[in-house]
mmCIF file of C-alpha atoms and ligand atoms in Angstrom:
data_model
loop_
_atom_site.group_PDB
_atom_site.id
_atom_site.type_symbol
_atom_site.label_atom_id
_atom_site.label_comp_id
_atom_site.label_asym_id
_atom_site.label_seq_id
_atom_site.Cartn_x
_atom_site.Cartn_y
_atom_site.Cartn_z
ATOM 1 C CA MET B 1 0.016 -0.005 0.005
ATOM 2 C CA LEU B 2 1.090 3.552 -0.842
ATOM 3 C CA SER B 3 0.972 6.060 2.179
ATOM 4 C CA PRO B 4 0.909 9.718 1.764
ATOM 5 C CA LEU B 5 4.619 9.533 2.908
ATOM 6 C CA GLY B 6 5.313 6.987 0.110
ATOM 7 C CA PHE B 7 4.037 9.439 -2.503
ATOM 8 C CA ALA B 8 6.400 12.163 -0.952
ATOM 9 C CA LEU B 9 9.263 9.999 -1.323
ATOM 10 C CA LEU B 10 8.462 8.821 -4.808
ATOM 11 C CA ARG B 11 8.053 12.391 -5.935
ATOM 12 C CA ARG B 12 11.537 13.182 -4.879
ATOM 13 C CA LEU B 13 12.802 9.994 -6.814
ATOM 14 C CA SER B 14 10.796 10.833 -9.698
ATOM 15 C CA ASP B 15 13.994 12.731 -11.300
ATOM 16 C CA GLY B 16 15.512 9.249 -11.818
ATOM 17 C CA LYS B 17 18.488 10.435 -9.737
ATOM 18 C CA LEU B 18 20.177 8.528 -6.716
ATOM 19 C CA HIS B 19 18.933 9.755 -3.451
ATOM 20 C CA SER B 20 20.744 8.732 -0.104
ATOM 21 C CA GLY B 21 18.456 7.265 2.483
ATOM 22 C CA GLU B 22 19.686 9.983 5.020
ATOM 23 C CA ALA B 23 18.527 12.692 2.602
ATOM 24 C CA LEU B 24 15.222 11.002 1.938
ATOM 25 C CA ALA B 25 14.794 10.486 5.695
ATOM 26 C CA ALA B 26 15.609 14.248 6.430
ATOM 27 C CA ALA B 27 13.355 15.596 3.919
ATOM 28 C CA THR B 28 10.542 13.697 5.064
ATOM 29 C CA GLY B 29 11.096 13.675 8.683
ATOM 30 C CA VAL B 30 11.356 9.666 9.479
ATOM 31 C CA THR B 31 14.161 7.358 9.992
ATOM 32 C CA ARG B 32 16.109 5.820 7.363
ATOM 33 C CA ALA B 33 14.717 2.147 8.236
ATOM 34 C CA ARG B 34 11.074 3.779 7.963
ATOM 35 C CA VAL B 35 12.127 5.219 4.361
ATOM 36 C CA SER B 36 13.321 1.786 3.386
ATOM 37 C CA GLN B 37 10.180 0.133 4.587
ATOM 38 C CA ILE B 38 7.973 2.700 2.829
ATOM 39 C CA LEU B 39 9.772 2.239 -0.401
ATOM 40 C CA ARG B 40 9.647 -1.401 -0.400
ATOM 41 C CA ALA B 41 5.727 -1.048 0.045
ATOM 42 C CA SER B 42 5.774 1.308 -3.026
ATOM 43 C CA GLU B 43 6.850 -1.581 -5.132
ATOM 44 C CA SER B 44 3.528 -3.221 -4.656
ATOM 45 C CA ALA B 45 1.869 -0.111 -6.458
ATOM 46 C CA GLY B 46 4.063 -0.788 -9.415
ATOM 47 C CA PHE B 47 7.290 1.140 -9.006
ATOM 48 C CA THR B 48 10.644 -0.480 -9.474
ATOM 49 C CA LEU B 49 13.404 0.583 -7.086
ATOM 50 C CA GLU B 50 17.116 0.155 -7.580
ATOM 51 C CA ARG B 51 19.030 0.143 -4.062
ATOM 52 C CA VAL B 52 22.639 0.755 -4.396
ATOM 53 C CA ARG B 53 24.430 -0.205 -0.953
ATOM 54 C CA GLY B 54 25.753 2.458 0.916
ATOM 55 C CA VAL B 55 24.636 5.021 -1.631
ATOM 56 C CA GLY B 56 20.889 5.048 -1.860
ATOM 57 C CA TYR B 57 17.867 4.514 -4.015
ATOM 58 C CA ARG B 58 17.189 5.267 -7.616
ATOM 59 C CA LEU B 59 13.671 4.767 -9.366
ATOM 60 C CA VAL B 60 14.002 2.535 -12.528
ATOM 61 C CA ASP B 61 12.216 4.099 -15.337
ATOM 62 C CA PRO B 62 11.221 7.250 -13.478
ATOM 63 C CA VAL B 63 8.003 8.789 -14.674
ATOM 64 C CA PRO B 64 7.141 12.567 -14.042
ATOM 65 C CA PHE B 65 4.275 12.435 -11.476
ATOM 66 C CA LEU B 66 0.803 14.153 -11.971
ATOM 67 C CA ASP B 67 1.151 17.763 -11.106
ATOM 68 C CA ARG B 68 -1.585 20.382 -10.999
ATOM 69 C CA GLU B 69 0.388 23.242 -12.020
ATOM 70 C CA ALA B 70 1.793 21.457 -15.144
ATOM 71 C CA ILE B 71 -1.724 20.574 -16.186
ATOM 72 C CA VAL B 72 -2.939 23.880 -15.715
ATOM 73 C CA ALA B 73 -0.058 25.500 -17.495
ATOM 74 C CA ALA B 74 -0.606 23.002 -20.411
ATOM 75 C CA LEU B 75 -4.347 23.990 -20.574
ATOM 76 C CA GLY B 76 -3.591 27.733 -20.845
ATOM 77 C CA ALA B 77 -6.742 29.832 -20.482
ATOM 78 C CA MET B 78 -9.183 26.960 -20.624
ATOM 79 C CA ALA B 79 -7.922 25.971 -17.091
ATOM 80 C CA SER B 80 -10.130 28.588 -15.747
ATOM 81 C CA ARG B 81 -13.183 26.920 -16.938
ATOM 82 C CA LEU B 82 -12.388 23.661 -14.773
ATOM 83 C CA LYS B 83 -11.890 22.876 -11.230
ATOM 84 C CA ILE B 84 -8.771 20.739 -11.413
ATOM 85 C CA GLU B 85 -7.832 18.454 -8.445
ATOM 86 C CA VAL B 86 -4.883 16.012 -8.372
ATOM 87 C CA ALA B 87 -4.906 13.475 -5.781
ATOM 88 C CA ASP B 88 -2.228 10.807 -4.831
ATOM 89 C CA SER B 89 -4.749 7.979 -4.062
ATOM 90 C CA VAL B 90 -8.397 7.618 -3.874
ATOM 91 C CA ASP B 91 -10.644 4.527 -4.150
ATOM 92 C CA SER B 92 -11.931 5.562 -7.417
ATOM 93 C CA THR B 93 -12.215 9.028 -8.908
ATOM 94 C CA SER B 94 -15.673 8.523 -10.185
ATOM 95 C CA THR B 95 -16.907 7.087 -6.583
ATOM 96 C CA GLU B 96 -15.326 10.269 -4.969
ATOM 97 C CA LEU B 97 -17.066 12.595 -7.259
ATOM 98 C CA LEU B 98 -20.359 10.894 -6.820
ATOM 99 C CA ARG B 99 -19.986 10.924 -3.064
ATOM 100 C CA ARG B 100 -19.216 14.775 -3.273
ATOM 101 C CA ALA B 101 -22.032 15.440 -5.560
ATOM 102 C CA ALA B 102 -24.383 14.738 -2.709
ATOM 103 C CA ARG B 103 -23.132 17.912 -0.879
ATOM 104 C CA GLN B 104 -21.452 19.909 -3.441
ATOM 105 C CA ASP B 105 -21.454 21.085 -6.980
ATOM 106 C CA VAL B 106 -19.172 18.884 -8.939
ATOM 107 C CA ASP B 107 -20.077 20.339 -12.344
ATOM 108 C CA HIS B 108 -16.747 21.108 -14.232
ATOM 109 C CA GLN B 109 -14.667 19.317 -11.659
ATOM 110 C CA VAL B 110 -11.895 17.055 -12.678
ATOM 111 C CA LEU B 111 -10.363 14.805 -10.130
ATOM 112 C CA VAL B 112 -7.198 12.738 -11.311
ATOM 113 C CA ALA B 113 -5.452 10.214 -9.177
ATOM 114 C CA GLU B 114 -2.085 8.954 -9.293
ATOM 115 C CA TRP B 115 -3.380 5.775 -7.774
ATOM 116 C CA GLN B 116 -6.846 4.148 -7.471
ATOM 117 C CA THR B 117 -7.136 1.438 -4.770
ATOM 118 C CA GLY B 118 -10.691 0.460 -5.889
ATOM 119 C CA GLY B 119 -11.034 1.551 -9.525
ATOM 120 C CA ARG B 120 -14.077 0.473 -11.292
ATOM 121 C CA GLY B 121 -14.839 -0.691 -14.990
ATOM 122 C CA ARG B 122 -18.027 -1.199 -16.707
ATOM 123 C CA ARG B 123 -20.440 -3.991 -15.899
ATOM 124 C CA GLY B 124 -19.133 -4.149 -12.225
ATOM 125 C CA ARG B 125 -15.578 -5.108 -13.112
ATOM 126 C CA ASN B 126 -12.453 -3.866 -11.375
ATOM 127 C CA TRP B 127 -10.149 -1.409 -13.286
ATOM 128 C CA THR B 128 -6.686 -2.364 -12.858
ATOM 129 C CA ALA B 129 -4.230 0.819 -12.854
ATOM 130 C CA VAL B 130 -0.698 1.462 -11.393
ATOM 131 C CA ALA B 131 0.737 4.466 -9.928
ATOM 132 C CA GLY B 132 2.916 6.270 -12.466
ATOM 133 C CA GLY B 133 1.690 4.131 -15.291
ATOM 134 C CA SER B 134 -2.019 5.031 -15.851
ATOM 135 C CA LEU B 135 -4.054 7.978 -16.391
ATOM 136 C CA THR B 136 -7.366 7.780 -14.267
ATOM 137 C CA PHE B 137 -9.663 10.738 -13.935
ATOM 138 C CA SER B 138 -13.217 11.726 -13.717
ATOM 139 C CA LEU B 139 -15.081 14.872 -14.741
ATOM 140 C CA GLY B 140 -18.389 15.937 -13.517
ATOM 141 C CA TRP B 141 -20.606 17.664 -16.113
ATOM 142 C CA ARG B 142 -24.182 18.952 -15.467
ATOM 143 C CA PHE B 143 -26.705 18.585 -18.496
ATOM 144 C CA GLU B 144 -30.066 20.466 -18.596
ATOM 145 C CA GLN B 145 -31.586 17.525 -20.307
ATOM 146 C CA GLY B 146 -32.526 14.255 -18.555
ATOM 147 C CA ALA B 147 -30.814 10.725 -18.416
ATOM 148 C CA GLY B 148 -32.499 9.411 -21.711
ATOM 149 C CA PHE B 149 -30.726 12.250 -23.706
ATOM 150 C CA LEU B 150 -27.323 10.965 -22.408
ATOM 151 C CA ALA B 151 -27.567 7.610 -23.751
ATOM 152 C CA GLY B 152 -25.009 8.277 -26.615
ATOM 153 C CA LEU B 153 -22.735 10.375 -24.233
ATOM 154 C CA SER B 154 -20.186 7.712 -23.434
ATOM 155 C CA LEU B 155 -19.616 7.147 -27.247
ATOM 156 C CA ALA B 156 -19.200 10.854 -27.848
ATOM 157 C CA VAL B 157 -16.612 10.895 -25.162
ATOM 158 C CA GLY B 158 -14.962 8.134 -27.132
ATOM 159 C CA VAL B 159 -14.759 10.640 -30.025
ATOM 160 C CA ALA B 160 -13.145 13.319 -27.803
ATOM 161 C CA LEU B 161 -10.503 10.699 -26.628
ATOM 162 C CA GLY B 162 -9.858 9.742 -30.181
ATOM 163 C CA ARG B 163 -9.261 13.288 -31.262
ATOM 164 C CA ALA B 164 -7.138 13.882 -28.260
ATOM 165 C CA LEU B 165 -4.848 10.790 -28.706
ATOM 166 C CA ASP B 166 -4.396 11.770 -32.359
ATOM 167 C CA ALA B 167 -3.424 15.388 -31.329
ATOM 168 C CA ALA B 168 -1.182 14.006 -28.746
ATOM 169 C CA GLY B 169 0.577 11.977 -31.528
ATOM 170 C CA PHE B 170 -0.756 8.528 -30.627
ATOM 171 C CA GLU B 171 -2.102 7.491 -33.952
ATOM 172 C CA ASP B 172 -4.355 4.643 -34.856
ATOM 173 C CA ILE B 173 -6.092 4.301 -31.596
ATOM 174 C CA GLN B 174 -9.709 3.058 -32.442
ATOM 175 C CA LEU B 175 -12.952 2.889 -30.649
ATOM 176 C CA LYS B 176 -14.750 -0.463 -29.925
ATOM 177 C CA TRP B 177 -18.482 -0.296 -29.091
ATOM 178 C CA PRO B 178 -19.772 0.967 -26.692
ATOM 179 C CA ASN B 179 -16.740 2.529 -25.105
ATOM 180 C CA ASP B 180 -13.394 0.984 -25.199
ATOM 181 C CA LEU B 181 -10.273 2.348 -26.686
ATOM 182 C CA VAL B 182 -8.292 0.037 -28.515
ATOM 183 C CA TYR B 183 -4.923 -0.138 -30.313
ATOM 184 C CA ARG B 184 -4.433 -3.158 -32.807
ATOM 185 C CA HIS B 185 -7.783 -4.865 -31.058
ATOM 186 C CA CYS B 186 -6.093 -4.821 -27.550
ATOM 187 C CA LYS B 187 -7.675 -2.558 -24.872
ATOM 188 C CA ILE B 188 -5.849 0.669 -24.117
ATOM 189 C CA GLY B 189 -8.534 2.644 -22.263
ATOM 190 C CA GLY B 190 -12.065 2.722 -21.087
ATOM 191 C CA ILE B 191 -14.759 5.025 -20.251
ATOM 192 C CA LEU B 192 -17.347 4.685 -17.477
ATOM 193 C CA ILE B 193 -20.258 7.063 -17.333
ATOM 194 C CA GLU B 194 -22.606 7.232 -14.321
ATOM 195 C CA ILE B 195 -25.651 9.482 -14.307
ATOM 196 C CA SER B 196 -27.655 10.917 -11.391
ATOM 197 C CA GLY B 197 -30.668 13.144 -11.637
ATOM 198 C CA ASP B 198 -34.185 13.163 -12.918
ATOM 199 C CA ALA B 199 -35.256 11.236 -16.329
ATOM 200 C CA LEU B 200 -36.412 14.685 -17.533
ATOM 201 C CA GLY B 201 -33.298 16.572 -16.214
ATOM 202 C CA PRO B 202 -31.236 18.249 -15.261
ATOM 203 C CA ALA B 203 -28.786 15.360 -14.858
ATOM 204 C CA LEU B 204 -25.192 15.041 -13.644
ATOM 205 C CA ALA B 205 -22.760 12.946 -15.499
ATOM 206 C CA VAL B 206 -19.599 11.531 -13.805
ATOM 207 C CA ILE B 207 -17.461 10.817 -16.740
ATOM 208 C CA GLY B 208 -14.684 8.334 -15.850
ATOM 209 C CA VAL B 209 -11.702 7.701 -18.087
ATOM 210 C CA GLY B 210 -8.818 5.152 -17.663
ATOM 211 C CA LEU B 211 -5.797 4.969 -20.036
ATOM 212 C CA ASN B 212 -3.101 2.417 -19.869
ATOM 213 C CA VAL B 213 0.137 4.664 -20.176
ATOM 214 C CA ARG B 214 2.884 2.331 -19.109
ATOM 215 C CA LEU B 215 1.579 -0.993 -17.766
ATOM 216 C CA PRO B 216 4.176 -3.343 -16.250
ATOM 217 C CA ALA B 217 3.877 -7.059 -17.169
ATOM 218 C CA ARG B 218 2.398 -7.910 -13.657
ATOM 219 C CA ALA B 219 -0.371 -5.455 -14.165
ATOM 220 C CA ARG B 220 -1.309 -7.128 -17.380
ATOM 221 C CA HIS B 221 -1.422 -10.432 -15.811
ATOM 222 C CA ASP B 222 -4.318 -9.284 -13.714
ATOM 223 C CA ILE B 223 -6.387 -8.334 -16.761
ATOM 224 C CA ALA B 224 -8.734 -10.823 -18.400
ATOM 225 C CA GLN B 225 -8.337 -9.621 -21.942
ATOM 226 C CA PRO B 226 -5.625 -8.493 -24.240
ATOM 227 C CA VAL B 227 -4.206 -5.235 -23.300
ATOM 228 C CA THR B 228 -1.715 -2.647 -24.487
ATOM 229 C CA ASP B 229 -0.424 0.734 -23.372
ATOM 230 C CA LEU B 230 0.687 4.157 -24.860
ATOM 231 C CA ALA B 231 4.207 3.450 -24.370
ATOM 232 C CA ALA B 232 4.083 0.493 -26.818
ATOM 233 C CA ILE B 233 3.173 3.207 -29.614
ATOM 234 C CA ASP B 234 5.348 5.942 -28.314
ATOM 235 C CA ARG B 235 7.430 5.689 -25.244
ATOM 236 C CA GLU B 236 8.846 9.233 -24.945
ATOM 237 C CA ARG B 237 5.409 10.785 -25.619
ATOM 238 C CA ALA B 238 3.679 8.460 -23.097
ATOM 239 C CA LEU B 239 5.871 9.886 -20.340
ATOM 240 C CA ASP B 240 4.180 13.222 -20.073
ATOM 241 C CA ARG B 241 0.750 12.385 -18.634
ATOM 242 C CA ASN B 242 0.374 15.908 -17.651
ATOM 243 C CA ARG B 243 0.245 17.383 -21.228
ATOM 244 C CA LEU B 244 -1.980 14.416 -22.093
ATOM 245 C CA LEU B 245 -4.320 14.931 -19.678
ATOM 246 C CA ALA B 246 -4.450 18.704 -20.647
ATOM 247 C CA ILE B 247 -5.031 17.895 -24.433
ATOM 248 C CA ILE B 248 -7.917 15.219 -23.331
ATOM 249 C CA LEU B 249 -9.724 17.841 -21.165
ATOM 250 C CA ALA B 250 -9.628 20.579 -23.987
ATOM 251 C CA GLU B 251 -11.170 18.101 -26.500
ATOM 252 C CA LEU B 252 -13.616 16.711 -23.776
ATOM 253 C CA TYR B 253 -14.844 20.269 -23.199
ATOM 254 C CA ALA B 254 -15.477 20.983 -26.638
ATOM 255 C CA VAL B 255 -17.322 17.571 -27.343
ATOM 256 C CA LEU B 256 -19.384 18.104 -24.034
ATOM 257 C CA GLU B 257 -20.504 21.564 -25.053
ATOM 258 C CA ARG B 258 -21.488 20.436 -28.626
ATOM 259 C CA TYR B 259 -23.293 17.302 -27.177
ATOM 260 C CA ALA B 260 -25.438 19.598 -24.876
ATOM 261 C CA ARG B 261 -26.642 21.227 -28.039
ATOM 262 C CA ASP B 262 -26.870 18.522 -30.577
ATOM 263 C CA GLY B 263 -26.643 15.090 -28.829
ATOM 264 C CA PHE B 264 -24.914 12.148 -30.116
ATOM 265 C CA ALA B 265 -26.373 12.704 -33.577
ATOM 266 C CA ALA B 266 -23.449 15.234 -34.304
ATOM 267 C CA PHE B 267 -20.921 12.624 -33.735
ATOM 268 C CA VAL B 268 -22.466 9.388 -35.523
ATOM 269 C CA ALA B 269 -20.132 9.844 -38.745
ATOM 270 C CA GLU B 270 -16.859 10.261 -36.747
ATOM 271 C CA TRP B 271 -17.500 7.575 -34.409
ATOM 272 C CA GLN B 272 -18.047 5.107 -37.244
ATOM 273 C CA ARG B 273 -14.964 6.223 -38.838
ATOM 274 C CA ARG B 274 -13.007 5.572 -35.546
ATOM 275 C CA HIS B 275 -14.622 2.324 -34.802
ATOM 276 C CA SER B 276 -12.416 -0.702 -35.052
ATOM 277 C CA LEU B 277 -15.269 -3.082 -36.001
ATOM 278 C CA GLN B 278 -17.043 -0.904 -38.531
ATOM 279 C CA LYS B 279 -18.424 -3.269 -41.393
ATOM 280 C CA LYS B 280 -16.850 -6.310 -39.634
ATOM 281 C CA PRO B 281 -18.369 -9.390 -38.834
ATOM 282 C CA VAL B 282 -19.136 -9.636 -35.152
ATOM 283 C CA ARG B 283 -20.743 -11.579 -32.390
ATOM 284 C CA VAL B 284 -22.855 -10.020 -29.738
ATOM 285 C CA LEU B 285 -22.967 -11.883 -26.429
ATOM 286 C CA LEU B 286 -26.235 -11.293 -24.723
ATOM 287 C CA PRO B 287 -26.960 -11.582 -20.884
ATOM 288 C CA ASP B 288 -28.980 -14.921 -21.384
ATOM 289 C CA GLY B 289 -25.960 -16.536 -22.924
ATOM 290 C CA SER B 290 -26.975 -16.629 -26.452
ATOM 291 C CA VAL B 291 -25.043 -14.943 -29.315
ATOM 292 C CA ALA B 292 -26.069 -12.889 -32.242
ATOM 293 C CA ALA B 293 -23.735 -12.788 -35.208
ATOM 294 C CA GLY B 294 -23.723 -10.117 -38.082
ATOM 295 C CA GLU B 295 -21.871 -7.402 -39.661
ATOM 296 C CA VAL B 296 -21.618 -4.035 -38.168
ATOM 297 C CA VAL B 297 -23.789 -1.402 -39.911
ATOM 298 C CA GLY B 298 -22.828 1.316 -37.436
ATOM 299 C CA VAL B 299 -24.581 3.140 -34.536
ATOM 300 C CA ASP B 300 -27.568 5.076 -34.488
ATOM 301 C CA ALA B 301 -28.236 8.663 -32.944
ATOM 302 C CA SER B 302 -28.682 6.938 -29.508
ATOM 303 C CA GLY B 303 -25.461 5.225 -29.671
ATOM 304 C CA ALA B 304 -27.142 1.865 -30.103
ATOM 305 C CA LEU B 305 -25.207 -0.792 -32.316
ATOM 306 C CA VAL B 306 -26.789 -1.771 -35.481
ATOM 307 C CA LEU B 307 -25.894 -5.081 -36.993
ATOM 308 C CA ASP B 308 -26.833 -6.642 -40.344
ATOM 309 C CA GLN B 309 -28.040 -10.137 -39.969
ATOM 310 C CA ARG B 310 -28.566 -11.757 -43.321
ATOM 311 C CA GLY B 311 -30.357 -8.551 -44.683
ATOM 312 C CA ARG B 312 -32.234 -7.896 -41.331
ATOM 313 C CA ARG B 313 -31.447 -4.821 -39.039
ATOM 314 C CA ILE B 314 -30.957 -5.396 -35.231
ATOM 315 C CA ARG B 315 -30.199 -3.027 -32.721
ATOM 316 C CA PHE B 316 -28.392 -3.307 -29.376
ATOM 317 C CA VAL B 317 -28.188 -1.046 -26.500
ATOM 318 C CA SER B 318 -25.007 -1.295 -24.609
ATOM 319 C CA GLY B 319 -26.162 -2.367 -21.041
ATOM 320 C CA GLU B 320 -25.284 -5.825 -20.575
ATOM 321 C CA VAL B 321 -24.227 -7.085 -23.962
ATOM 322 C CA SER B 322 -20.607 -7.406 -25.108
ATOM 323 C CA LEU B 323 -19.028 -7.357 -28.572
ATOM 324 C CA ARG B 324 -16.453 -9.725 -30.198
ATOM 325 C CA ARG B 325 -14.834 -9.875 -33.379
ATOM 326 C CA GLY B 326 -16.525 -12.567 -35.671
HETATM 327 C C1 BTN D 401 -14.144 0.139 -18.714
HETATM 328 O O1 BTN D 401 -13.532 -0.073 -19.761
HETATM 329 O O2 BTN D 401 -14.750 -0.900 -18.125
HETATM 330 C C2 BTN D 401 -14.250 1.375 -18.105
HETATM 331 C C3 BTN D 401 -13.202 1.722 -17.301
HETATM 332 C C4 BTN D 401 -13.159 3.291 -16.719
HETATM 333 C C5 BTN D 401 -11.994 3.410 -15.708
HETATM 334 C C6 BTN D 401 -11.997 4.700 -14.952
HETATM 335 S S1 BTN D 401 -10.369 5.081 -14.253
HETATM 336 C C7 BTN D 401 -11.117 6.565 -13.595
HETATM 337 C C8 BTN D 401 -12.553 6.487 -13.253
HETATM 338 N N1 BTN D 401 -12.569 5.792 -11.966
HETATM 339 C C9 BTN D 401 -13.039 4.475 -11.774
HETATM 340 O O3 BTN D 401 -13.083 3.868 -10.819
HETATM 341 N N2 BTN D 401 -13.333 4.266 -13.103
HETATM 342 C C10 BTN D 401 -13.128 5.231 -14.108
#
């Protein structure tokens, strides 16, 4: 487990240089033995440390930490339109924003965490992420319309992420219905949208995004499907998560404003262009265990998947179904 002190030590080590146990102990006000103990624990969160006897500690493959100032600087003037908070560790950024929503306004609030201890995926799954090697954040956004209007929101968010990753230099990342991000058919990120409010509105959407930035092999083992990370596409660019988050937030902002005016219809064509399984043969696994096969026609204006089954069109809403290549 990583304690706040663990994060304080890792921040110092994030420059990749050797730091003596004495210096680390003095900087954090604990004993050298405690420094050693805390750093050992940090390895369980995904960091690899080199210990040089008699000299000190060095982070192997150092990565710049998430940093609010850096995110705000990269966002420029747009930063004033969002409330941005960086946390070392929370159970889940989405859970935390939903909790806060009960007592405060979380509209336009961004919560990004270096580490989630209980990250959640779609359909009740866990979301595996590692400190320093993932980008996990949630954004609260209030819509005047009700929950029905938001059916295609997670797909529109996928478009925003696709645009942002293109702009950040990670080409060829595609979408997979309903809201996975994939690279060469391996999952690289996911979107989880949770909505609270009345059916007729207004509604609060908590938009959770998780991206694999540099996933160590051990973390991949925990995930029950083929996964990849941004470092596999471009190792150098993947290091700067602060810049990447700023690019994503700017694209998200524009997409959410447009969505509030025009709904998902405004994004259908682009979503289909970005879909890894567009016009491909697929199987849809239904909650009762049955399977529907067909060719992907596309998505409709509510974000439902449309299949062609021997000349017959069938429609699936995301809920409990899951999609496989045919
Ligand atoms: C999925 O593909 O199943 C969706 C994954 C969404 C993960 C993100 S990480 C930030 C936010 N907080 C969570 O607990 N989940 C979302």
